Tab-separated table of C-alpha atoms and ligand atoms in Angstrom:
chain	number	residue	atom	x	y	z
A	214	MET	CA	0.000	0.000	0.000
A	215	SER	CA	1.443	3.352	-1.007
A	216	ASN	CA	1.763	6.038	1.662
A	217	GLU	CA	1.490	8.851	-0.891
A	218	ILE	CA	-1.202	11.404	-0.132
A	219	PHE	CA	-4.311	10.581	-2.166
A	220	TRP	CA	-4.936	13.272	-4.780
A	221	GLY	CA	-8.698	13.194	-4.700
A	222	PRO	CA	-11.636	15.592	-4.665
A	223	ASP	CA	-10.756	18.816	-2.892
A	224	TRP	CA	-13.850	20.850	-2.144
A	225	SER	CA	-12.109	23.973	-0.964
A	226	GLU	CA	-10.159	24.135	-4.214
A	227	LEU	CA	-13.274	23.665	-6.325
A	228	ALA	CA	-15.263	26.189	-4.285
A	229	GLU	CA	-12.548	28.802	-4.751
A	230	MET	CA	-11.872	28.135	-8.414
A	231	ASP	CA	-15.467	27.633	-9.603
A	232	PRO	CA	-18.025	28.781	-7.039
A	233	GLU	CA	-20.857	28.493	-9.564
A	234	ILE	CA	-20.370	24.782	-10.227
A	235	SER	CA	-19.452	23.970	-6.636
A	236	GLN	CA	-22.713	25.581	-5.475
A	237	ILE	CA	-24.628	23.479	-8.000
A	238	ILE	CA	-22.961	20.283	-6.756
A	239	LEU	CA	-23.763	21.181	-3.154
A	240	GLY	CA	-27.293	22.156	-4.203
A	241	GLU	CA	-27.825	18.714	-5.741
A	242	LEU	CA	-26.525	17.075	-2.558
A	243	ALA	CA	-29.006	19.188	-0.565
A	244	ARG	CA	-31.793	18.099	-2.940
A	245	LEU	CA	-30.859	14.432	-2.483
A	246	ARG	CA	-30.774	14.846	1.278
A	247	GLY	CA	-33.889	16.981	1.501
A	248	GLY	CA	-36.454	14.770	-0.207
A	249	LEU	CA	-37.540	11.234	-1.013
A	250	GLN	CA	-35.762	9.801	-4.054
A	251	LEU	CA	-38.074	7.214	-5.579
A	252	ILE	CA	-36.967	7.105	-9.233
A	253	ALA	CA	-36.683	3.334	-9.751
A	254	SER	CA	-33.460	3.626	-11.768
A	255	GLU	CA	-31.543	5.722	-9.219
A	256	ASN	CA	-29.644	5.048	-6.005
A	257	PHE	CA	-27.046	6.663	-3.720
A	258	THR	CA	-23.645	5.406	-4.754
A	259	SER	CA	-21.126	4.969	-1.938
A	260	PRO	CA	-18.355	7.402	-0.921
A	261	ALA	CA	-15.782	4.735	-1.921
A	262	VAL	CA	-17.224	4.578	-5.446
A	263	LEU	CA	-17.319	8.393	-5.628
A	264	ALA	CA	-13.644	8.522	-4.573
A	265	ALA	CA	-12.666	6.178	-7.409
A	266	LEU	CA	-14.735	8.275	-9.828
A	267	GLY	CA	-12.969	11.442	-8.732
A	268	SER	CA	-9.486	9.956	-9.147
A	269	THR	CA	-6.618	10.533	-11.567
A	270	LEU	CA	-7.542	7.355	-13.433
A	271	SER	CA	-9.731	9.769	-15.395
A	272	ASN	CA	-6.580	10.939	-17.214
A	273	LYS	CA	-5.559	7.722	-18.907
A	274	TYR	CA	-6.267	6.786	-22.485
A	275	ALA	CA	-6.434	3.002	-22.657
A	276	GLU	CA	-8.053	1.916	-25.922
A	277	GLY	CA	-8.132	-1.841	-26.045
A	278	TYR	CA	-8.167	-4.345	-23.212
A	279	PRO	CA	-5.749	-5.206	-20.363
A	280	ASN	CA	-2.315	-6.185	-21.740
A	281	ARG	CA	-3.543	-5.373	-25.270
A	282	ARG	CA	-3.732	-1.544	-25.301
A	283	TYR	CA	-3.052	0.843	-28.118
A	284	TYR	CA	-1.234	3.344	-25.842
A	285	GLY	CA	1.683	2.966	-23.450
A	286	GLY	CA	1.512	3.589	-19.726
A	287	CYS	CA	-1.505	1.364	-19.143
A	288	ALA	CA	0.039	-1.175	-16.747
A	289	VAL	CA	-1.523	0.452	-13.668
A	290	VAL	CA	-5.034	0.925	-15.055
A	291	ASP	CA	-4.838	-2.609	-16.495
A	292	GLU	CA	-4.780	-3.886	-12.925
A	293	ALA	CA	-8.020	-2.077	-12.081
A	294	GLU	CA	-9.791	-3.497	-15.119
A	295	ILE	CA	-8.489	-7.044	-14.515
A	296	ILE	CA	-9.676	-6.930	-10.885
A	297	GLY	CA	-13.071	-5.588	-11.994
A	298	ILE	CA	-13.505	-8.268	-14.665
A	299	GLU	CA	-12.633	-11.051	-12.215
A	300	ARG	CA	-15.018	-9.647	-9.590
A	301	ALA	CA	-17.856	-9.441	-12.112
A	302	LYS	CA	-17.274	-13.004	-13.352
A	303	LYS	CA	-17.212	-14.343	-9.795
A	304	LEU	CA	-20.184	-12.356	-8.496
A	305	PHE	CA	-22.458	-13.278	-11.404
A	306	GLY	CA	-21.014	-16.692	-12.286
A	307	ALA	CA	-20.313	-15.450	-15.824
A	308	ASP	CA	-17.747	-16.738	-18.345
A	309	HIS	CA	-16.904	-13.248	-19.565
A	310	ALA	CA	-17.340	-9.635	-18.439
A	311	ASN	CA	-16.763	-6.318	-20.200
A	312	LEU	CA	-16.689	-3.279	-17.893
A	313	GLN	CA	-16.099	-0.645	-20.555
A	314	PRO	CA	-19.592	0.426	-21.739
A	315	HIS	CA	-20.030	4.115	-20.922
A	316	SER	CA	-23.749	3.572	-20.260
A	317	GLY	CA	-26.589	1.108	-20.591
A	318	ALA	CA	-27.452	2.437	-24.046
A	319	SER	CA	-23.789	2.043	-25.142
A	320	ALA	CA	-23.801	-1.541	-23.878
A	321	ASN	CA	-26.985	-2.197	-25.822
A	322	ILE	CA	-25.676	-0.676	-29.056
A	323	ALA	CA	-22.678	-3.011	-28.735
A	324	ILE	CA	-24.957	-6.012	-28.333
A	325	TYR	CA	-26.724	-5.235	-31.602
A	326	GLY	CA	-23.270	-4.786	-33.141
A	327	ALA	CA	-22.030	-8.115	-31.791
A	328	PHE	CA	-24.999	-10.232	-32.843
A	329	CYS	CA	-26.938	-8.493	-35.636
A	330	LYS	CA	-26.593	-6.705	-38.947
A	331	PRO	CA	-28.767	-3.692	-39.808
A	332	GLY	CA	-32.163	-4.913	-40.999
A	333	ASP	CA	-32.155	-8.058	-38.844
A	334	THR	CA	-35.282	-8.883	-36.875
A	335	VAL	CA	-35.242	-8.481	-33.097
A	336	LEU	CA	-38.106	-9.406	-30.755
A	337	ALA	CA	-38.404	-7.273	-27.611
A	338	MET	CA	-40.956	-5.937	-25.153
A	339	SER	CA	-42.812	-2.906	-26.542
A	340	LEU	CA	-41.748	0.387	-24.999
A	341	ALA	CA	-45.391	1.228	-24.288
A	342	GLN	CA	-45.703	-1.956	-22.224
A	343	GLY	CA	-42.557	-1.485	-20.156
A	344	GLY	CA	-39.666	-2.045	-22.603
A	345	HIS	CA	-36.697	0.305	-23.174
A	346	LEU	CA	-35.913	2.844	-25.883
A	347	THR	CA	-32.990	0.702	-27.079
A	348	HIS	CA	-35.294	-2.307	-27.523
A	349	GLY	CA	-36.767	-0.993	-30.768
A	350	SER	CA	-38.358	2.407	-30.264
A	351	PRO	CA	-38.820	4.046	-33.685
A	352	VAL	CA	-37.018	7.196	-32.472
A	353	ASN	CA	-33.965	5.188	-31.325
A	354	PHE	CA	-31.180	3.594	-33.431
A	355	SER	CA	-32.650	0.199	-32.532
A	356	GLY	CA	-35.978	0.931	-34.200
A	357	MET	CA	-34.368	2.831	-37.083
A	358	TRP	CA	-31.772	0.235	-38.041
A	359	PHE	CA	-33.422	-3.040	-37.058
A	360	ASN	CA	-36.736	-4.684	-37.770
A	361	THR	CA	-37.976	-4.750	-34.191
A	362	ILE	CA	-41.143	-6.592	-33.261
A	363	GLY	CA	-42.752	-5.805	-29.910
A	364	TYR	CA	-44.317	-8.302	-27.539
A	365	ASN	CA	-46.837	-7.312	-24.904
A	366	VAL	CA	-48.139	-8.218	-21.485
A	367	ASP	CA	-51.399	-10.105	-21.076
A	368	PRO	CA	-54.113	-7.415	-20.715
A	369	ASP	CA	-55.743	-9.211	-17.765
A	370	THR	CA	-52.771	-10.369	-15.688
A	371	GLU	CA	-50.380	-7.659	-16.918
A	372	LEU	CA	-47.662	-10.355	-16.954
A	373	ILE	CA	-45.527	-11.159	-20.007
A	374	ASP	CA	-47.706	-13.123	-22.402
A	375	PHE	CA	-45.430	-16.064	-23.274
A	376	ASN	CA	-47.921	-17.548	-25.748
A	377	SER	CA	-47.708	-14.371	-27.755
A	378	VAL	CA	-43.900	-14.167	-27.365
A	379	ARG	CA	-43.642	-17.703	-28.782
A	380	ASP	CA	-46.142	-17.033	-31.593
A	381	LEU	CA	-44.279	-13.873	-32.617
A	382	ALA	CA	-40.943	-15.703	-32.461
A	383	LEU	CA	-42.228	-18.540	-34.664
A	384	LYS	CA	-43.767	-16.069	-37.125
A	385	HIS	CA	-40.875	-13.576	-37.412
A	386	LYS	CA	-37.865	-15.853	-36.738
A	387	PRO	CA	-35.868	-13.112	-34.931
A	388	LYS	CA	-32.100	-13.109	-34.894
A	389	MET	CA	-32.249	-12.008	-31.270
A	390	ILE	CA	-34.844	-12.029	-28.473
A	391	VAL	CA	-34.651	-9.471	-25.683
A	392	ALA	CA	-35.883	-10.083	-22.142
A	393	GLY	CA	-35.804	-7.119	-19.790
A	394	ALA	CA	-37.725	-3.909	-19.204
A	395	THR	CA	-37.789	-0.567	-17.448
A	396	ALA	CA	-41.264	-0.725	-15.956
A	397	TYR	CA	-42.038	-4.395	-15.339
A	398	PRO	CA	-42.385	-5.106	-11.608
A	399	ARG	CA	-42.400	-8.914	-11.772
A	400	LEU	CA	-39.790	-11.655	-12.068
A	401	ILE	CA	-39.012	-12.621	-15.648
A	402	ASP	CA	-39.022	-16.322	-16.537
A	403	PHE	CA	-35.624	-16.548	-18.257
A	404	LYS	CA	-35.946	-20.310	-18.749
A	405	LYS	CA	-39.074	-19.812	-20.836
A	406	PHE	CA	-37.325	-17.160	-22.912
A	407	ARG	CA	-34.394	-19.582	-23.421
A	408	GLU	CA	-36.753	-22.319	-24.627
A	409	ILE	CA	-38.381	-19.970	-27.139
A	410	ALA	CA	-34.994	-18.654	-28.314
A	411	ASP	CA	-33.753	-22.228	-28.798
A	412	GLU	CA	-36.892	-23.189	-30.717
A	413	VAL	CA	-36.226	-20.464	-33.313
A	414	GLY	CA	-32.419	-20.406	-33.132
A	415	ALA	CA	-32.240	-16.867	-31.699
A	416	ILE	CA	-29.663	-15.236	-29.454
A	417	LEU	CA	-31.140	-14.556	-26.001
A	418	TRP	CA	-30.144	-11.134	-24.680
A	419	VAL	CA	-31.249	-10.175	-21.173
A	420	ASP	CA	-31.209	-6.452	-20.441
A	421	ALA	CA	-30.912	-6.698	-16.661
A	422	ALA	CA	-30.304	-2.985	-15.977
A	423	HIS	CA	-33.130	-2.581	-13.529
A	424	PHE	CA	-32.743	-5.729	-11.484
A	425	ILE	CA	-29.073	-6.791	-11.699
A	426	GLY	CA	-28.431	-5.394	-8.213
A	427	LEU	CA	-31.094	-7.742	-6.858
A	428	VAL	CA	-29.364	-10.611	-8.690
A	429	ALA	CA	-25.997	-9.579	-7.221
A	430	GLY	CA	-27.578	-9.547	-3.767
A	431	LYS	CA	-29.160	-12.970	-4.358
A	432	ALA	CA	-32.639	-11.555	-3.785
A	433	ILE	CA	-34.011	-12.793	-7.143
A	434	PRO	CA	-32.976	-15.481	-9.680
A	435	SER	CA	-30.144	-14.781	-12.119
A	436	PRO	CA	-30.496	-14.706	-15.915
A	437	VAL	CA	-26.801	-15.508	-16.458
A	438	GLU	CA	-27.126	-19.281	-16.952
A	439	TYR	CA	-29.897	-18.842	-19.544
A	440	ALA	CA	-28.780	-15.832	-21.568
A	441	ASP	CA	-26.165	-15.675	-24.302
A	442	VAL	CA	-25.509	-12.141	-23.225
A	443	VAL	CA	-26.595	-9.886	-20.353
A	444	SER	CA	-26.275	-6.098	-20.373
A	445	PHE	CA	-26.922	-3.698	-17.531
A	446	THR	CA	-26.265	-0.323	-16.015
A	447	THR	CA	-24.181	-0.197	-12.878
A	448	HIS	CA	-25.937	2.651	-11.067
A	449	LYS	CA	-29.404	1.336	-10.265
A	450	VAL	CA	-29.986	-1.168	-7.419
A	451	LEU	CA	-26.350	-2.282	-7.937
A	452	ARG	CA	-25.327	1.116	-6.458
A	453	GLY	CA	-22.189	1.610	-8.561
A	454	PRO	CA	-21.108	4.553	-10.719
A	455	ARG	CA	-23.145	5.609	-13.758
A	456	GLY	CA	-22.133	3.254	-16.526
A	457	GLY	CA	-22.753	-0.066	-18.225
A	458	MET	CA	-21.470	-3.624	-18.236
A	459	ILE	CA	-21.890	-6.755	-20.348
A	460	LEU	CA	-21.641	-10.412	-19.302
A	461	SER	CA	-21.585	-13.212	-21.837
A	462	LYS	CA	-20.957	-16.864	-22.511
A	463	ALA	CA	-17.312	-17.618	-23.413
A	464	GLU	CA	-18.181	-18.257	-27.067
A	465	HIS	CA	-19.438	-14.662	-27.456
A	466	ALA	CA	-16.589	-12.964	-25.566
A	467	LYS	CA	-14.644	-11.874	-28.652
A	468	ALA	CA	-17.690	-10.545	-30.471
A	469	VAL	CA	-18.804	-8.550	-27.410
A	470	ASP	CA	-15.347	-7.063	-26.795
A	471	LYS	CA	-14.901	-6.117	-30.453
A	472	ALA	CA	-18.316	-4.502	-30.524
A	473	ILE	CA	-17.461	-2.261	-27.549
A	474	PHE	CA	-13.997	-1.409	-28.902
A	475	PRO	CA	-13.278	-0.628	-31.682
A	476	MET	CA	-16.816	-0.800	-33.099
A	477	MET	CA	-18.583	1.809	-31.017
A	478	GLN	CA	-16.400	3.232	-28.272
A	479	GLY	CA	-12.899	4.694	-28.084
A	480	GLY	CA	-10.971	5.025	-24.844
A	481	PRO	CA	-12.673	3.471	-21.835
A	482	LEU	CA	-13.323	5.722	-18.820
A	483	MET	CA	-10.779	4.109	-16.508
A	484	HIS	CA	-11.957	6.020	-13.412
A	485	ALA	CA	-15.444	4.597	-14.075
A	486	VAL	CA	-14.033	1.106	-14.673
A	487	ALA	CA	-12.224	1.325	-11.297
A	488	ALA	CA	-15.402	2.611	-9.639
A	489	LYS	CA	-17.330	-0.342	-11.124
A	490	ALA	CA	-14.718	-2.674	-9.601
A	491	VAL	CA	-15.246	-1.012	-6.196
A	492	SER	CA	-19.014	-1.387	-6.440
A	493	LEU	CA	-18.656	-5.065	-7.388
A	494	LYS	CA	-16.622	-5.602	-4.216
A	495	GLU	CA	-19.335	-3.871	-2.198
A	496	ALA	CA	-22.033	-5.950	-3.916
A	497	SER	CA	-20.256	-9.180	-2.954
A	498	THR	CA	-20.825	-8.655	0.767
A	499	VAL	CA	-23.444	-10.108	3.111
A	500	GLU	CA	-24.450	-6.507	3.910
A	501	PHE	CA	-25.339	-5.983	0.266
A	502	GLN	CA	-27.339	-9.218	0.205
A	503	ASN	CA	-29.326	-7.996	3.204
A	504	TYR	CA	-29.782	-4.653	1.445
A	505	ALA	CA	-31.079	-6.287	-1.761
A	506	LYS	CA	-33.599	-8.386	0.167
A	507	GLN	CA	-34.784	-5.299	2.051
A	508	VAL	CA	-35.190	-3.403	-1.251
A	509	VAL	CA	-37.731	-6.027	-2.352
A	510	LEU	CA	-39.510	-6.149	1.028
A	511	ASN	CA	-39.736	-2.371	0.961
A	512	ALA	CA	-41.145	-2.329	-2.579
A	513	GLN	CA	-43.755	-4.895	-1.550
A	514	ALA	CA	-44.701	-2.852	1.521
A	515	LEU	CA	-44.896	0.333	-0.547
A	516	SER	CA	-47.030	-1.411	-3.164
A	517	ALA	CA	-49.448	-2.721	-0.508
A	518	GLY	CA	-49.641	0.696	1.157
A	519	LEU	CA	-50.376	2.461	-2.125
A	520	GLU	CA	-53.002	-0.102	-3.081
A	521	LYS	CA	-54.870	0.705	0.146
A	522	GLU	CA	-54.871	4.335	-1.006
A	523	ASP	CA	-56.473	3.444	-4.382
A	524	LEU	CA	-53.276	3.652	-6.430
A	525	ARG	CA	-53.480	0.324	-8.245
A	526	PRO	CA	-50.217	-1.621	-8.588
A	527	VAL	CA	-49.991	-2.922	-12.165
A	528	SER	CA	-49.936	-6.759	-12.125
A	529	GLY	CA	-51.173	-6.642	-8.529
A	530	GLY	CA	-47.839	-5.998	-6.837
A	531	THR	CA	-44.106	-6.482	-7.241
A	532	ASP	CA	-41.321	-9.062	-6.901
A	533	THR	CA	-38.567	-6.508	-7.425
A	534	HIS	CA	-37.515	-2.981	-6.472
A	535	LEU	CA	-40.155	-1.169	-8.492
A	536	VAL	CA	-43.876	-0.573	-8.439
A	537	LEU	CA	-45.860	0.679	-11.418
A	538	LEU	CA	-49.082	2.390	-10.367
A	539	ASP	CA	-52.269	3.004	-12.301
A	540	LEU	CA	-53.811	6.289	-11.143
A	541	ALA	CA	-57.196	5.775	-12.853
A	542	LYS	CA	-59.148	5.657	-9.579
A	543	THR	CA	-57.659	8.981	-8.446
A	544	GLY	CA	-58.566	10.759	-11.708
A	545	VAL	CA	-55.063	12.323	-11.741
A	546	THR	CA	-52.677	11.903	-14.701
A	547	GLY	CA	-49.130	10.644	-14.286
A	548	LYS	CA	-47.802	14.038	-15.352
A	549	ALA	CA	-49.857	15.929	-12.756
A	550	ALA	CA	-48.958	13.378	-10.070
A	551	GLU	CA	-45.248	13.752	-10.844
A	552	GLY	CA	-45.508	17.550	-10.577
A	553	GLN	CA	-47.466	17.492	-7.321
A	554	CYS	CA	-45.082	14.972	-5.764
A	555	ASP	CA	-42.158	17.117	-6.895
A	556	GLU	CA	-43.631	20.076	-5.012
A	557	ALA	CA	-43.938	17.805	-1.974
A	558	LYS	CA	-40.222	16.857	-2.285
A	559	ILE	CA	-41.054	13.335	-3.463
A	560	THR	CA	-39.136	12.580	-6.657
A	561	LEU	CA	-40.714	9.942	-8.911
A	562	ASN	CA	-41.668	9.705	-12.572
A	563	LYS	CA	-44.819	9.547	-14.627
A	564	ASN	CA	-44.960	6.292	-16.566
A	565	PRO	CA	-47.227	4.731	-19.165
A	566	ILE	CA	-49.092	1.682	-17.942
A	567	PRO	CA	-49.864	-1.256	-20.271
A	568	ASN	CA	-52.486	-0.209	-22.847
A	569	ASP	CA	-52.399	3.342	-21.564
A	570	PRO	CA	-55.156	5.502	-23.088
A	571	LEU	CA	-53.030	8.649	-22.566
A	572	PRO	CA	-49.930	9.722	-24.533
A	573	PRO	CA	-46.551	8.930	-22.891
A	574	MET	CA	-45.811	12.553	-21.911
A	575	THR	CA	-49.043	12.609	-19.886
A	576	ALA	CA	-49.411	8.904	-18.978
A	577	SER	CA	-51.883	7.267	-16.602
A	578	GLY	CA	-49.289	5.959	-14.188
A	579	ILE	CA	-46.316	6.653	-11.989
A	580	ARG	CA	-43.310	4.444	-11.261
A	581	VAL	CA	-41.561	4.240	-7.895
A	582	GLY	CA	-38.549	2.273	-6.674
A	583	THR	CA	-37.046	1.572	-3.275
A	584	ALA	CA	-33.289	1.347	-4.009
A	585	ALA	CA	-32.367	4.784	-2.637
A	586	VAL	CA	-34.649	4.898	0.410
A	587	THR	CA	-33.385	1.429	1.396
A	588	THR	CA	-29.787	2.686	1.130
A	589	GLN	CA	-30.883	5.350	3.647
A	590	GLY	CA	-31.885	2.553	6.043
A	591	MET	CA	-35.659	2.813	5.717
A	592	LYS	CA	-37.773	-0.307	6.257
A	593	GLU	CA	-41.417	-1.416	5.999
A	594	PRO	CA	-42.884	1.045	8.571
A	595	GLN	CA	-41.395	3.959	6.627
A	596	MET	CA	-42.840	2.515	3.397
A	597	GLN	CA	-46.312	2.742	4.959
A	598	GLU	CA	-45.613	6.386	5.738
A	599	ILE	CA	-44.281	7.065	2.244
A	600	ALA	CA	-47.356	5.425	0.682
A	601	LYS	CA	-49.604	7.825	2.597
A	602	LEU	CA	-47.443	10.825	1.684
A	603	ILE	CA	-47.487	9.933	-2.024
A	604	ALA	CA	-51.235	9.305	-1.991
A	605	THR	CA	-51.942	12.621	-0.248
A	606	ALA	CA	-49.734	14.587	-2.659
A	607	VAL	CA	-51.294	12.854	-5.680
A	608	LYS	CA	-54.927	13.188	-4.616
A	609	ASP	CA	-54.801	16.710	-3.189
A	610	PRO	CA	-52.758	19.348	-5.031
A	611	ASN	CA	-53.239	21.715	-2.076
A	612	SER	CA	-51.496	19.318	0.299
A	613	THR	CA	-47.996	19.593	-1.081
A	614	GLU	CA	-46.641	22.095	1.441
A	615	VAL	CA	-47.831	19.999	4.389
A	616	VAL	CA	-46.552	16.777	2.798
A	617	ALA	CA	-43.165	18.411	2.109
A	618	LYS	CA	-42.820	19.154	5.834
A	619	GLU	CA	-43.551	15.523	6.729
A	620	VAL	CA	-41.066	14.367	4.080
A	621	ALA	CA	-38.409	16.631	5.626
A	622	GLU	CA	-39.055	15.111	9.062
A	623	LEU	CA	-38.833	11.575	7.684
A	624	VAL	CA	-35.609	12.029	5.713
A	625	ALA	CA	-33.973	13.825	8.665
A	626	LYS	CA	-34.249	10.522	10.548
A	627	PHE	CA	-32.640	8.561	7.658
A	628	PRO	CA	-30.113	10.953	6.138
A	629	ALA	CA	-28.663	10.319	2.698
A	630	TYR	CA	-24.873	10.770	2.786
A	631	PRO	CA	-24.877	11.308	6.573
A	632	ARG	CA	-22.358	13.853	7.788
A	633	PRO	CA	-19.462	12.180	9.635
B	852	LIG	N1	-33.897	5.697	-17.921
B	852	LIG	C1	-33.830	4.434	-17.234
B	852	LIG	C2	-35.021	4.210	-16.383
B	852	LIG	O1	-35.437	5.143	-15.731
B	852	LIG	O2	-35.560	3.119	-16.311
B	852	LIG	C3	-33.601	3.294	-18.145
B	852	LIG	O3	-32.568	3.569	-19.010
């Protein structure tokens, strides 16, 4: 261990040199601390991860992979990437890991690059039913360059309709099938997806961005044994830095690596790669496993509490970190609910529900997640409280000032980034 002084973030220097930006950074910290953060794709990353992100590893150009770089001087950063790769393989039981994707969307572009040619057919969950932009939205590269076919949820159960997935697969013979979503609260049956993919000779890609942290914490089953390739972001329940990652079977390792570099990225962000390695170490602990289980228990408690308040959980509940709520009984749109909650210092997002009669920018639903509040140490009793606060803010636009005060009292008891 070196005894050199760590050259890391220095607030006094930043405050003096750029007061405008330093005030904004402190303002965002105050916002995080001062309200309830319920966006299902966000979390509070740890101080150790933030330290790695703010390190001099940011300076290094390192195109290529460990021991096979284009530039000199990469021996030190190579070690960080090797450690990260080994941690990812061990934690997820994967043959191969690539830590270089700058984001989830970058990881997904690389997957198309590794397995498809423009014009190929890809079967994925429709965006309007809970899928992701990169799974074939017409305004995204995926919908522009590929022939994407959308599958839906069953209108009654609001669960993935596997009969229709299989029918569509048999009819369209996709090159690749995608399992994974941004607003699907239930477990996904990866074995069934594997069977359908095998029947039509398709690659099975699992986009695990939302739930990979729950997999890491052994709170839900893993897709790794079933999928050819798994992509995810590292900043959701997993609690790492913003960024992406790909796991794959050994036979696809070369194609995946070549698709990240040189196909669609240049130099990897080595500070982010190191920060991903740190978060993988954190996610390998018993503490993280307890956290992941509590995230699910909290989401279930929040879902039950909201249901009592007439906010209907889509599919009847949740098995994961997120709850999708139909606001029909309240007569409030998702957009209005988001705005009212914002005023009450509750941050969440409007979200289309399956077969939503309203356009996506208005939407009939909201989506909430429990990753961040669980990081703060909140448990089921607090979820009951939060359910009441959300319901009050949604149903009564005049309540937001009062609700904001109660939110402030609650978060003061469970501070985000507690002061030492
Ligand atoms: N934007 C993310 C989400 O909120 O689910 C997915 O990329």
